[in-house]
C-alpha angles and dihedrals in degrees: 000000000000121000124212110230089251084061094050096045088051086054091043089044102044094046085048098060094037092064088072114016099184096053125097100223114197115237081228097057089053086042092057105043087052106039103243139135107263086209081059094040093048087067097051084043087062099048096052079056097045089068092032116249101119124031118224107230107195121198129029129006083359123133125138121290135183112283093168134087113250101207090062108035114084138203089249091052090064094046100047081060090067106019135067110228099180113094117247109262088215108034117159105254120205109228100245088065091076090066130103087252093035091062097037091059086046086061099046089046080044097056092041090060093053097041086059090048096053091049090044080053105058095035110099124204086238079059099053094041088060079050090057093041088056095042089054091031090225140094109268122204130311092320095072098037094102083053099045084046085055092040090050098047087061141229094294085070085075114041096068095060088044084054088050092049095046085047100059095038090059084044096058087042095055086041090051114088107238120226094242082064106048087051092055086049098055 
């Protein structure tokens, strides 16, 4: 699957804002860290705030910032906004589609695309901003705080509830009858 550059500016933008929800990032900023025209990114912009996912802040210090929520909204969700999925009922075929191999390589195209769909679809943009934290190897924005609090607390944080949970599994074992008991029993 191929995406327009509209659809790629919206990914680049969303995830962007998503790092950090509660900045107001410039259009130029996003404009300039990916080489685009602002006047091109504005319309894709628009279009975020339009639905919704991201809010447009004018002024100041405005800017556009993420409005979403990043454990529901999917990859899929951002490009739907800028691409047409449906096949085209009259698409121009080549004539050598129409052939046993023609249409078995249209299956297996077929099949590809939906299979990318399916994996755009279940792919959140939390998802792809824990992507973005393993690839730096380091905690990004508001949406890892909750992690770098865990990570700073050590590695003793966890041990404790590890010990709880150890602890109450080997209680419902002894409190279980075993089966060498309930034999000797029968």
């Amino acid at each position: 699957m191929r995406l327009q550059k509209n659809t790629s500016l919206a990914l680049y933008s969303v995830l962007e804002f998503a790092i950090d929800p509660t900045r107001h990032i410039p259009a130029a900023e996003i404009a300039g860290k990916y080489g685009v025209s602002p006047h091109h990114l504005a319309k894709v912009l628009s279009e975020l705030a339009r639905t919704g996912i991201v809010e447009s802040v004018r002024g100041v210090g405005g800017g556009y910032r993420f409005a979403g929520n990043a454990r529901r909204i999917t990859l899929m969700d951002v490009i739907r906004l800028f691409e047409d999925l449906t096949p085209a009922p009259n698409e121009r075929r080549e004539p050598s589609e129409d052939t046993p191999v023609g249409m078995a390589l249209g299956a297996v195209l077929s099949e590809i695309d939906e299979i990318a769909k399916a994996t755009l679809s279940s792919i959140t943009l939390a998802t792809m901003l824990r992507l973005i934290e393993r690839q730096q190897g380091r905690p990004i924005g508001a949406v890892a705080a909750p992690d770098a609090e865990a990570a700073s607390a050590g590695p003793q944080a966890a041990q404790p509830r590890a010990r709880k949970s150890a602890g109450a599994a080997a209680r419902r074992r002894a409190r279980r009858p075993s089966t060498a008991r309930s034999a000797d029993r029968a």
